[in-house]
Tab-separated table of C-alpha atoms and ligand atoms in Angstrom:
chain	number	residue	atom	x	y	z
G	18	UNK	CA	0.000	0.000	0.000
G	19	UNK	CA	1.284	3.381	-0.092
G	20	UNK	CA	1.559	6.050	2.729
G	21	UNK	CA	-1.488	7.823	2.005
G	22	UNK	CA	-3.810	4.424	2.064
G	23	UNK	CA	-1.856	3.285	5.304
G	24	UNK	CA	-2.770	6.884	6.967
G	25	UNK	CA	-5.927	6.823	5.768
G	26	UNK	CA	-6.680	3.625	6.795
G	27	UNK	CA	-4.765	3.728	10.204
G	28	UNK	CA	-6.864	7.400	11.727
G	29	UNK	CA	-10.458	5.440	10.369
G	30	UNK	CA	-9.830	2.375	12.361
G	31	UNK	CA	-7.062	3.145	14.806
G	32	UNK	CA	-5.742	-0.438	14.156
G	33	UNK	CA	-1.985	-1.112	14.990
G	34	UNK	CA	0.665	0.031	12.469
G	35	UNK	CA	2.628	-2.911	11.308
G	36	UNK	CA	6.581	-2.793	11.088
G	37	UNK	CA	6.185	-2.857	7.226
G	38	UNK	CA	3.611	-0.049	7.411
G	39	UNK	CA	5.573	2.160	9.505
G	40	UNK	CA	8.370	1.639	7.599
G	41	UNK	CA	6.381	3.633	4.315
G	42	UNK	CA	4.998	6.412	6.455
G	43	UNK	CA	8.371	7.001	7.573
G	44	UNK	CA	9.837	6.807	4.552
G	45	UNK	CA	7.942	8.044	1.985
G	46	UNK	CA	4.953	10.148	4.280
G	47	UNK	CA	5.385	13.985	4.008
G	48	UNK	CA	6.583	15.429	6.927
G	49	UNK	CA	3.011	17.528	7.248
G	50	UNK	CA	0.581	14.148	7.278
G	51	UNK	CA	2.711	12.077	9.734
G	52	UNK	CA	2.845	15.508	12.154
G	53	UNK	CA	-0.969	16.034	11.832
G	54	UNK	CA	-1.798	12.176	12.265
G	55	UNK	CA	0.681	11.985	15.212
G	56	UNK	CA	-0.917	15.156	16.606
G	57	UNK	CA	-4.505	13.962	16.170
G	58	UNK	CA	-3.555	10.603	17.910
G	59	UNK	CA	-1.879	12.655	21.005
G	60	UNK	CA	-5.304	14.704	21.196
G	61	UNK	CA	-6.520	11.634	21.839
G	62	UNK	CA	-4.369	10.118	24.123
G	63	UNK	CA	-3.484	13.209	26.201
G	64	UNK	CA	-5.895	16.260	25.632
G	65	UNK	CA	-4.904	18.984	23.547
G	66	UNK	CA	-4.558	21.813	26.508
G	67	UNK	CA	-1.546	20.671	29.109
G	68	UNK	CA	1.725	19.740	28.115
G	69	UNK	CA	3.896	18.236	31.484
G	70	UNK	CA	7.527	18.686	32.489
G	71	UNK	CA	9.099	17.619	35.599
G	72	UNK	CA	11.752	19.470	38.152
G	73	UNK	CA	14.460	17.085	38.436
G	74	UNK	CA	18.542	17.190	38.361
G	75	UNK	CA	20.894	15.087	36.622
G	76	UNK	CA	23.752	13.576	38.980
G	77	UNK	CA	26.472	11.173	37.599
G	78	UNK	CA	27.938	9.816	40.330
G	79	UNK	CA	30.779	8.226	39.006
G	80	UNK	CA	32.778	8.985	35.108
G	81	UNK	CA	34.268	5.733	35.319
G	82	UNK	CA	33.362	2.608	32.858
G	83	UNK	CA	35.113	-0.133	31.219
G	84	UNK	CA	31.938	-0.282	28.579
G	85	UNK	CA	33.892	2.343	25.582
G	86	UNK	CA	30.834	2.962	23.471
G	87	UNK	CA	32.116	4.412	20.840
G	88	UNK	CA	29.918	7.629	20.956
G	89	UNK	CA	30.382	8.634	24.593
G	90	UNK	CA	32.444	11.607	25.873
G	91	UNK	CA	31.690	11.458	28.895
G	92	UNK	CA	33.361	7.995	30.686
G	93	UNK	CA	37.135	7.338	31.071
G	94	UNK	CA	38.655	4.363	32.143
G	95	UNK	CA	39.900	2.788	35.216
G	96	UNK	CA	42.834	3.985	36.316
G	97	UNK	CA	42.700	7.823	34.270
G	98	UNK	CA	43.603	11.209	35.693
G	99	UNK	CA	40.186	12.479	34.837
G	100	UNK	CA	37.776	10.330	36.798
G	101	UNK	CA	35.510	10.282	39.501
G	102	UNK	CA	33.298	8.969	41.761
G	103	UNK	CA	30.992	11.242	44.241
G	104	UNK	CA	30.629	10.448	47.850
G	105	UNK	CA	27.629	10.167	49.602
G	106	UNK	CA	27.819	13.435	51.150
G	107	UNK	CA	28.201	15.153	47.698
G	108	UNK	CA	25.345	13.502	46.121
G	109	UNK	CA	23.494	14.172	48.914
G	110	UNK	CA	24.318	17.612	48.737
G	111	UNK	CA	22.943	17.842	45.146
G	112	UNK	CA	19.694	16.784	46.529
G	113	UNK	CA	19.605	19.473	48.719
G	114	UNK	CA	19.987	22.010	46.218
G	115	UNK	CA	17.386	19.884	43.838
G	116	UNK	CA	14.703	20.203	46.914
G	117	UNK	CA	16.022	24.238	47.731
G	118	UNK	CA	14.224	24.382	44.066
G	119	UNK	CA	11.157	22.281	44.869
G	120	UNK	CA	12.362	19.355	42.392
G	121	UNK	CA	10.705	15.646	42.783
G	122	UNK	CA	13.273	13.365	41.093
G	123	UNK	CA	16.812	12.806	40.381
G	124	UNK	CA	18.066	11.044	37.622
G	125	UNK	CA	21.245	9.092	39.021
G	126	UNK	CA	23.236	7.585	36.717
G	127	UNK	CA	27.080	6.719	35.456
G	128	UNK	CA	29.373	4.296	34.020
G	129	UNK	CA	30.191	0.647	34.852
G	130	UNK	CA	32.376	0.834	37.410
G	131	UNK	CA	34.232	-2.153	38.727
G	132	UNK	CA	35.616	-0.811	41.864
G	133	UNK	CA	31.747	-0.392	43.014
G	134	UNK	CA	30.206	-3.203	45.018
G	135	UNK	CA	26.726	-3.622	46.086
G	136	UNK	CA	27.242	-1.682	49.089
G	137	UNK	CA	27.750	1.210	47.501
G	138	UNK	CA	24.710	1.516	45.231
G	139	UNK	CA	22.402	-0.268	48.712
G	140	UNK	CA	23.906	2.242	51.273
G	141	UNK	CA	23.623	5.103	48.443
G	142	UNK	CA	19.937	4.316	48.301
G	143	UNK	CA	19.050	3.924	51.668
G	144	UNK	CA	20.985	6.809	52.844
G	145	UNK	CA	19.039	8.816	50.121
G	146	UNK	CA	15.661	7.312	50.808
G	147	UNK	CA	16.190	8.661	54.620
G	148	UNK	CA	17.682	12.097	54.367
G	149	UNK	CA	15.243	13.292	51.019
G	150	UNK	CA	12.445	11.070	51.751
G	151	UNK	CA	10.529	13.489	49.135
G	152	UNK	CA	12.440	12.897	46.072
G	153	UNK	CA	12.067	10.022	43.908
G	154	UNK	CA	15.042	7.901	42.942
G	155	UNK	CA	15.643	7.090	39.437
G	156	UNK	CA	18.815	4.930	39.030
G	157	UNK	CA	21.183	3.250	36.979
G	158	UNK	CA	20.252	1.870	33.867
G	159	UNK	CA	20.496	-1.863	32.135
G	160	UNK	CA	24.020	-1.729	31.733
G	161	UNK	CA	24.828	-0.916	35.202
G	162	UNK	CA	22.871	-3.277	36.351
G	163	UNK	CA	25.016	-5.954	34.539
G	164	UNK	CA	28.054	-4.313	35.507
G	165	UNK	CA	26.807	-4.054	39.927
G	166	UNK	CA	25.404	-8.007	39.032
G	167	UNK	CA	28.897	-9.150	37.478
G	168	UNK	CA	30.954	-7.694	40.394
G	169	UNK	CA	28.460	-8.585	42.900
G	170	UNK	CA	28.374	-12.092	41.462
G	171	UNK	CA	24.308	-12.059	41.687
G	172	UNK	CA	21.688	-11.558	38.825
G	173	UNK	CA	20.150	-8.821	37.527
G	174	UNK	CA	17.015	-9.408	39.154
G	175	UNK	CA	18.244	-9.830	42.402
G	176	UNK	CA	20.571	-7.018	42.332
G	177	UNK	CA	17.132	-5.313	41.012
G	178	UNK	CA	15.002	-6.455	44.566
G	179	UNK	CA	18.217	-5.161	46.387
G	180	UNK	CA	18.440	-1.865	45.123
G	181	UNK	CA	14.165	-1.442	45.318
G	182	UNK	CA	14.308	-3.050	48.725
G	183	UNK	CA	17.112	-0.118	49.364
G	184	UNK	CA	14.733	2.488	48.224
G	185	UNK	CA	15.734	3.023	44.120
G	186	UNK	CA	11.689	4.137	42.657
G	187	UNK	CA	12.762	3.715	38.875
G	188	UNK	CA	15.069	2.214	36.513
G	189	UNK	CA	15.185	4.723	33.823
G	190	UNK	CA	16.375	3.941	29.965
G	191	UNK	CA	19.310	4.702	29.524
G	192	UNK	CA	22.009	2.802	27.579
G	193	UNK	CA	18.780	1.350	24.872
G	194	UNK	CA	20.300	3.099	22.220
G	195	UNK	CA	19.377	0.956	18.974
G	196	UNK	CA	18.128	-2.200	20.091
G	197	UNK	CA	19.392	-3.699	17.025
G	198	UNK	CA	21.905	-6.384	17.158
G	199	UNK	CA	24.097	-5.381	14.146
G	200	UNK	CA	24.207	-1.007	14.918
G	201	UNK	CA	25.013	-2.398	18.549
G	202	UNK	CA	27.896	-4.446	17.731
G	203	UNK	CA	29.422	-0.906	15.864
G	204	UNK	CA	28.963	1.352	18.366
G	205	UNK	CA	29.084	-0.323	21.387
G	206	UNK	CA	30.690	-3.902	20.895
G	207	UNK	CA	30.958	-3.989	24.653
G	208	UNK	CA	27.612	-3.240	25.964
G	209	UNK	CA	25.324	-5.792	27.228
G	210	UNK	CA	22.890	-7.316	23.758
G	211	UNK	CA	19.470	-5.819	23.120
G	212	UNK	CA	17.746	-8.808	24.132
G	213	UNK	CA	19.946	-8.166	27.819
G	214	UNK	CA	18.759	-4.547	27.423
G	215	UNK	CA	15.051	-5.796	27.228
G	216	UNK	CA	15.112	-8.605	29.595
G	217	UNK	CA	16.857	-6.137	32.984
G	218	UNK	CA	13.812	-3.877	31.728
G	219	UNK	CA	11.384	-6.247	32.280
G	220	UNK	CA	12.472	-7.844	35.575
G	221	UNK	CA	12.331	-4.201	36.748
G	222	UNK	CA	8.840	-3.669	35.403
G	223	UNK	CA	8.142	-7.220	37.258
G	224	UNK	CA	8.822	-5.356	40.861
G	225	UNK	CA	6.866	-2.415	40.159
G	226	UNK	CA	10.068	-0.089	39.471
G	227	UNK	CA	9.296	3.114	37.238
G	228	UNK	CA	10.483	2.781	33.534
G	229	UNK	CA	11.127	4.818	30.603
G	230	UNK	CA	11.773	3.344	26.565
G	231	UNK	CA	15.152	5.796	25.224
G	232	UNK	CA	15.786	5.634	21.733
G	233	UNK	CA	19.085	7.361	20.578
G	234	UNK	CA	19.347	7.188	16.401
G	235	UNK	CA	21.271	8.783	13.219
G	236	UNK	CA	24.227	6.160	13.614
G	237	UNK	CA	23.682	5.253	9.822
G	238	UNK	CA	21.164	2.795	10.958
G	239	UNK	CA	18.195	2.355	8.300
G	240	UNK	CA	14.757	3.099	8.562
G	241	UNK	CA	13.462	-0.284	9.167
G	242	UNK	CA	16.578	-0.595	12.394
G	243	UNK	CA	14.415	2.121	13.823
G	244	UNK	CA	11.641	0.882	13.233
G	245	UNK	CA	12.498	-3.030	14.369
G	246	UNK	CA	13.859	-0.960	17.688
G	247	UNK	CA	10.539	0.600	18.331
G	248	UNK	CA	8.659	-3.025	18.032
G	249	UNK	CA	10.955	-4.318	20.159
G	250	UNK	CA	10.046	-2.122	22.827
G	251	UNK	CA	5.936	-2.209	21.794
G	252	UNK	CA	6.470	-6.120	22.254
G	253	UNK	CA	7.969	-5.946	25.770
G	254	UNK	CA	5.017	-3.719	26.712
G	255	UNK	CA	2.540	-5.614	25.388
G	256	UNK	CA	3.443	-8.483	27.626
G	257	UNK	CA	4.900	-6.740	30.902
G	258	UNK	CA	1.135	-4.186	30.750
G	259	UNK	CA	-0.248	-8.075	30.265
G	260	UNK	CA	1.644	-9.690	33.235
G	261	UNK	CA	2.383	-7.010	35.949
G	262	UNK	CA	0.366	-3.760	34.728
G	263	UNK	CA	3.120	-2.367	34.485
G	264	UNK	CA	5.220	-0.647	31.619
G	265	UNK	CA	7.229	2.005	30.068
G	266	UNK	CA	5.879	4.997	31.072
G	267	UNK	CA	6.905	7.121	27.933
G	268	UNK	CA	9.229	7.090	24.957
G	269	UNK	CA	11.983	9.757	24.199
G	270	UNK	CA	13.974	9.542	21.417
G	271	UNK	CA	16.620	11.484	19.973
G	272	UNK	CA	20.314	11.606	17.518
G	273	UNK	CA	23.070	10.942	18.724
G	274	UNK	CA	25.545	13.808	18.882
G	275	UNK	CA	29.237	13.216	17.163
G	276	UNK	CA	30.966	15.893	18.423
G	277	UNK	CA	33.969	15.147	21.040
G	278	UNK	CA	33.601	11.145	20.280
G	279	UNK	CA	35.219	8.257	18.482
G	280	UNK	CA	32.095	7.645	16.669
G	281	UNK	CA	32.314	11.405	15.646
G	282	UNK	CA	35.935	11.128	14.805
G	283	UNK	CA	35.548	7.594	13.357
G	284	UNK	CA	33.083	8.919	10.584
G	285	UNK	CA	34.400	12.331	9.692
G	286	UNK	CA	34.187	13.120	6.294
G	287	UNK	CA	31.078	10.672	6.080
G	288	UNK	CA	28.247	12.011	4.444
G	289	UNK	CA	26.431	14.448	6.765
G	290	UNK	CA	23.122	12.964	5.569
G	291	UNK	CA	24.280	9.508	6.271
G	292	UNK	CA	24.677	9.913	10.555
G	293	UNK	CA	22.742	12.137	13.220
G	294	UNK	CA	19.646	13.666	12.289
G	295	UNK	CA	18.643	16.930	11.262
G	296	UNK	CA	15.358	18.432	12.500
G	297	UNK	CA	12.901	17.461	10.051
G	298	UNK	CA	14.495	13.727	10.669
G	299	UNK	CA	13.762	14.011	14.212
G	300	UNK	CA	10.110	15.349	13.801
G	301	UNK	CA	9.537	12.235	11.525
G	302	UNK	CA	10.514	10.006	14.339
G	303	UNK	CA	8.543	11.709	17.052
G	304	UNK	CA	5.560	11.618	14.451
G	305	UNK	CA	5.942	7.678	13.136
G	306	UNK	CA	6.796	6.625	16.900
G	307	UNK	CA	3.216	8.724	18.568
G	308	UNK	CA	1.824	6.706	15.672
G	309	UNK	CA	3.208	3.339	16.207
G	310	UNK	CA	3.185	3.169	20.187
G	311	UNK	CA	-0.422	1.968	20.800
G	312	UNK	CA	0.751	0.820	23.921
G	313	UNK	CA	3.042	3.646	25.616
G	314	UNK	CA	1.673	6.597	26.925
G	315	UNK	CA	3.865	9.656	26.665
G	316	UNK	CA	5.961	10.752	24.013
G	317	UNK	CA	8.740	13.276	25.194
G	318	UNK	CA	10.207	16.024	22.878
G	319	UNK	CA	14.212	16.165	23.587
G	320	UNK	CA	14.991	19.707	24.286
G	321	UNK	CA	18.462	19.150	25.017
G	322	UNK	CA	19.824	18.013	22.006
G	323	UNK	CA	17.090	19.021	19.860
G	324	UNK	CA	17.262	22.776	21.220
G	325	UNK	CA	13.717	24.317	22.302
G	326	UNK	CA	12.027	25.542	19.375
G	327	UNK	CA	12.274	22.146	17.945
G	328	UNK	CA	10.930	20.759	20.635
G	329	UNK	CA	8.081	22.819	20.291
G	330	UNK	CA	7.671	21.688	17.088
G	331	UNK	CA	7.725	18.237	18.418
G	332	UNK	CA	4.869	19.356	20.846
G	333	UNK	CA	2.479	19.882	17.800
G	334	UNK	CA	3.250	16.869	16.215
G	335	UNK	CA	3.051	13.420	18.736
G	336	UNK	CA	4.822	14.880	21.724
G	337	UNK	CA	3.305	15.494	25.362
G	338	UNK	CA	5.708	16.006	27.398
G	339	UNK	CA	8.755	18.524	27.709
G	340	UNK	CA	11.014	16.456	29.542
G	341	UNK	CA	12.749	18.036	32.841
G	342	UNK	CA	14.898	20.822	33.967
G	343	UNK	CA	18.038	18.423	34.025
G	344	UNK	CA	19.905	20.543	36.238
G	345	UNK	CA	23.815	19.295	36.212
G	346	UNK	CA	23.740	16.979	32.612
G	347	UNK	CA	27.160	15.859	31.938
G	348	UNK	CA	26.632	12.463	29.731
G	349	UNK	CA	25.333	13.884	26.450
G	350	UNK	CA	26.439	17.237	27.040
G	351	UNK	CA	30.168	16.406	26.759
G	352	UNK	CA	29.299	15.153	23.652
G	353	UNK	CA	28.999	18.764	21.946
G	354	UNK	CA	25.767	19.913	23.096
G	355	UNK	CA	25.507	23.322	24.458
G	356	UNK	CA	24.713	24.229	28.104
G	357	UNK	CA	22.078	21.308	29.016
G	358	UNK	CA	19.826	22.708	31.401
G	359	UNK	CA	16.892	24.791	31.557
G	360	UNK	CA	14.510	26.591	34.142
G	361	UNK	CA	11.365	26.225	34.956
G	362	UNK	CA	10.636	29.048	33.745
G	363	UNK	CA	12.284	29.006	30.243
G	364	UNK	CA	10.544	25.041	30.044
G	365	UNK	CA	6.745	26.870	30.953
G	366	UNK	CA	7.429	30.168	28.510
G	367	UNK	CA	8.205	26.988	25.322
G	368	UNK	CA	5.408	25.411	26.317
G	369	UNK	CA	3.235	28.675	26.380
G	370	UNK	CA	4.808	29.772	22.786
G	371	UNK	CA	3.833	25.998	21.615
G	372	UNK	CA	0.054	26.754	22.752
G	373	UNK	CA	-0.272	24.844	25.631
G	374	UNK	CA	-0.340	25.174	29.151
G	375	UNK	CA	2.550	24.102	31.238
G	376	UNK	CA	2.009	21.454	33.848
G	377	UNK	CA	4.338	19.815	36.757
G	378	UNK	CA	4.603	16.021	37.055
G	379	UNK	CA	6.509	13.353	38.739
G	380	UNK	CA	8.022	10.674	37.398
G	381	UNK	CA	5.106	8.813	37.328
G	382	UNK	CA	3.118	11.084	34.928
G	383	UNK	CA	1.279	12.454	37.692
G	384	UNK	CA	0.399	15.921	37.731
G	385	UNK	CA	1.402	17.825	40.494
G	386	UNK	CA	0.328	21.293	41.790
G	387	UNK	CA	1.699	24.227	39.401
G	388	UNK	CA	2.640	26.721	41.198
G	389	UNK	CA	2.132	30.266	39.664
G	390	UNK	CA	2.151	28.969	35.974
G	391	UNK	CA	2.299	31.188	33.090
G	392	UNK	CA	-0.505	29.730	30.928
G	393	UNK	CA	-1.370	32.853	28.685
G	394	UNK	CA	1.207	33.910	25.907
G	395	UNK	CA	-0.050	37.528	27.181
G	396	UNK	CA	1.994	37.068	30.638
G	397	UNK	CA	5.467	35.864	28.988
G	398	UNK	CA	8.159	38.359	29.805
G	399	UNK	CA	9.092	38.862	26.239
G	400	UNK	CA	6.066	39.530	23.471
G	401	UNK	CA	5.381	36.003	21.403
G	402	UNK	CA	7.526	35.497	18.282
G	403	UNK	CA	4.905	36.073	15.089
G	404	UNK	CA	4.993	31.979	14.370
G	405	UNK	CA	2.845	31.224	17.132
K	518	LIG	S1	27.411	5.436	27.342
K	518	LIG	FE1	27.412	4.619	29.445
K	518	LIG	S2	28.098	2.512	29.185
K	518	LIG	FE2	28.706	3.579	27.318
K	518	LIG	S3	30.815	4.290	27.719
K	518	LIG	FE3	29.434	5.965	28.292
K	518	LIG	S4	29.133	5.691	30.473
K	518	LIG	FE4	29.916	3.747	29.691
């Protein structure tokens, strides 16, 4: 069939896109019918009025990891001048400050350290769980987990019920990548296989543990890689929404940035079309993936590496969410990006310009109490640019 009978017949019966058919529409769709489809479908799925973003900070407690993916910037290896690994008391320190803001989560993650036993990541937790009892904990992510299971000599799963029983809320996505065997093999020969990537998710989704679906793209992969990564992650919540009611909470995509990196280095020269994505690339992907997730939620627009006017744009066209304040990023930020980090403020005034009202959440998708939101583009502090 082509795009325009697969669109047409997808928005009259709302039936599931198959991998085939999302293939086309990405492919061959214009960029204006996937954004208005993928718009229509997050009307339905979300309202049209709110859009949520959540206060949160970044901390990456350690910069060591023996993983090497070959588009990181941020790790270095044992043994290096450069690395790090934060005490208790500093981490807990950057808590304070997220709280002094009225934030709700932290995002804790790092590299695979070897010199980190259980006890660390247990007495981390609990310590955390006791002096911010307010803040949710989202920790680690698949890879990690390997990495505390293999030192620890346990599996994942019960190095999982360890760091819940210690007080760890979520397992959020990192380190998902392209869940494609052959792009993960080239950029990150080391890291744990997709089906490993899948299988940590869904023990964690088995003890009730908050979890998000990452996607990062543009490695040269083709359209049906992204695609097949998107099913994989459609499959796994058809069956863990089946067996625990409980799934990815939302999906956030976005291209993987070459500056600073081996993968950037590796592929100089390379067609610029042929790796990252520009932004009508990433609008496609928010679009086809709103489409093709039946099953998930949220779809997040990526600010940081996107920039905020794009985001906006992905907010008209499948997104509902604006992601978080990220306060202290370091991972894909010393990759190239500029400053990653934004205010409240600056996060409400792009959702105001975009049309919609700004809302607080929690890591759950719950909205919480706005305080004093802007949600009128007649009390922004600077007049609204003529496109909106
Ligand atoms: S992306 Fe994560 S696992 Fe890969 S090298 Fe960087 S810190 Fe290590």
């Amino acid at each position: 069939m082509s795009w325009s009978q697969i669109l047409d017949s997808h928005m009259a019966s709302r039936s599931r896109l198959s991998q085939e058919d999302a293939v086309v529409l990405y492919r061959d769709a214009p960029l204006h019918a996937l954004r208005n489809a993928a718009n229509q479908r997050r009307v339905e799925m979300n309202g049209n009025k709110q859009v949520t973003y959540l206060i949160d900070r970044n901390i990456n407690y350690t910069n060591v990891c023996t993983i090497n993916c070959q588009f990181c910037s941020f790790y270095r290896p044992p043994g290096h001048e450069e690395t790090y690994t934060q005490t208790l008391d500093e981490i807990s320190h950057r808590v304070s400050e997220l709280e002094s803001i009225d934030g709700t989560r932290i995002l804790m993650q790092g590299g695979v350290n070897p010199d980190l036993g259980i006890v660390y990541y247990t007495d981390l937790l609990k310590s955390l769980r006791e002096k911010h009892p307010t803040i949710d904990l989202d920790c680690f992510s698949p890879i990690e987990i390997e990495g505390i299971a293999e030192v620890a000599n346990l599996s994942t799963l019960e190095v999982l019920t360890h760091l819940k029983d210690a007080g760890m809320h979520g397992l959020p996505g990192g380190g998902a990548e392209m869940l494609v065997e052959s792009v993960r093999k080239d950029v990150s020969p080391k890291k744990g296989s997709p089906d490993n990537w899948l299988r940590v998710m869904q023990e964690a989704q088995s003890l009730g543990l908050i979890t998000s679906a990452t996607n990062v793209f543009g490695f040269g992969e083709t359209i049906e890689n992204r695609v097949e990564h998107m099913s994989r992650i459609r499959e796994l919540q058809d069956s863990s929404l089946a067996d625990y009611s409980n799934g990815f909470t939302s999906f956030i995509a976005w291209p993987v940035q070459l500056e600073n990196n081996t993968y950037g280095k590796r592929n100089r020269g390379r067609n610029k079309f042929e790796l990252g994505a520009g932004p009508t690339e990433y609008l496609r992907h928010v679009a086809v993936s709103r489409l093709f997730f039946d099953n998930i939620d949220h779809i997040q627009a990526s600010w940081p590496t996107m920039g905020l006017a794009i985001a906006q744009m992905a907010l008209l066209g499948g997104a509902d969410d604006a992601g978080s304040t990220m306060m202290e990023e370091n991972v894909v930020s010393a990759s190239g990006t500029n400053k990653i980090q934004a205010s409240e403020l600056e996060l409400q005034d792009a959702i105001v310009r975009a049309g919609f009202v700004p809302r607080r959440r929690n890591s759950r998708y719950e909205h919480l109490e706005t305080p004093s939101p802007i949600t009128k583009l007649s009390e922004l502090a600077s007049p609204p640019p003529s496109q909106f």
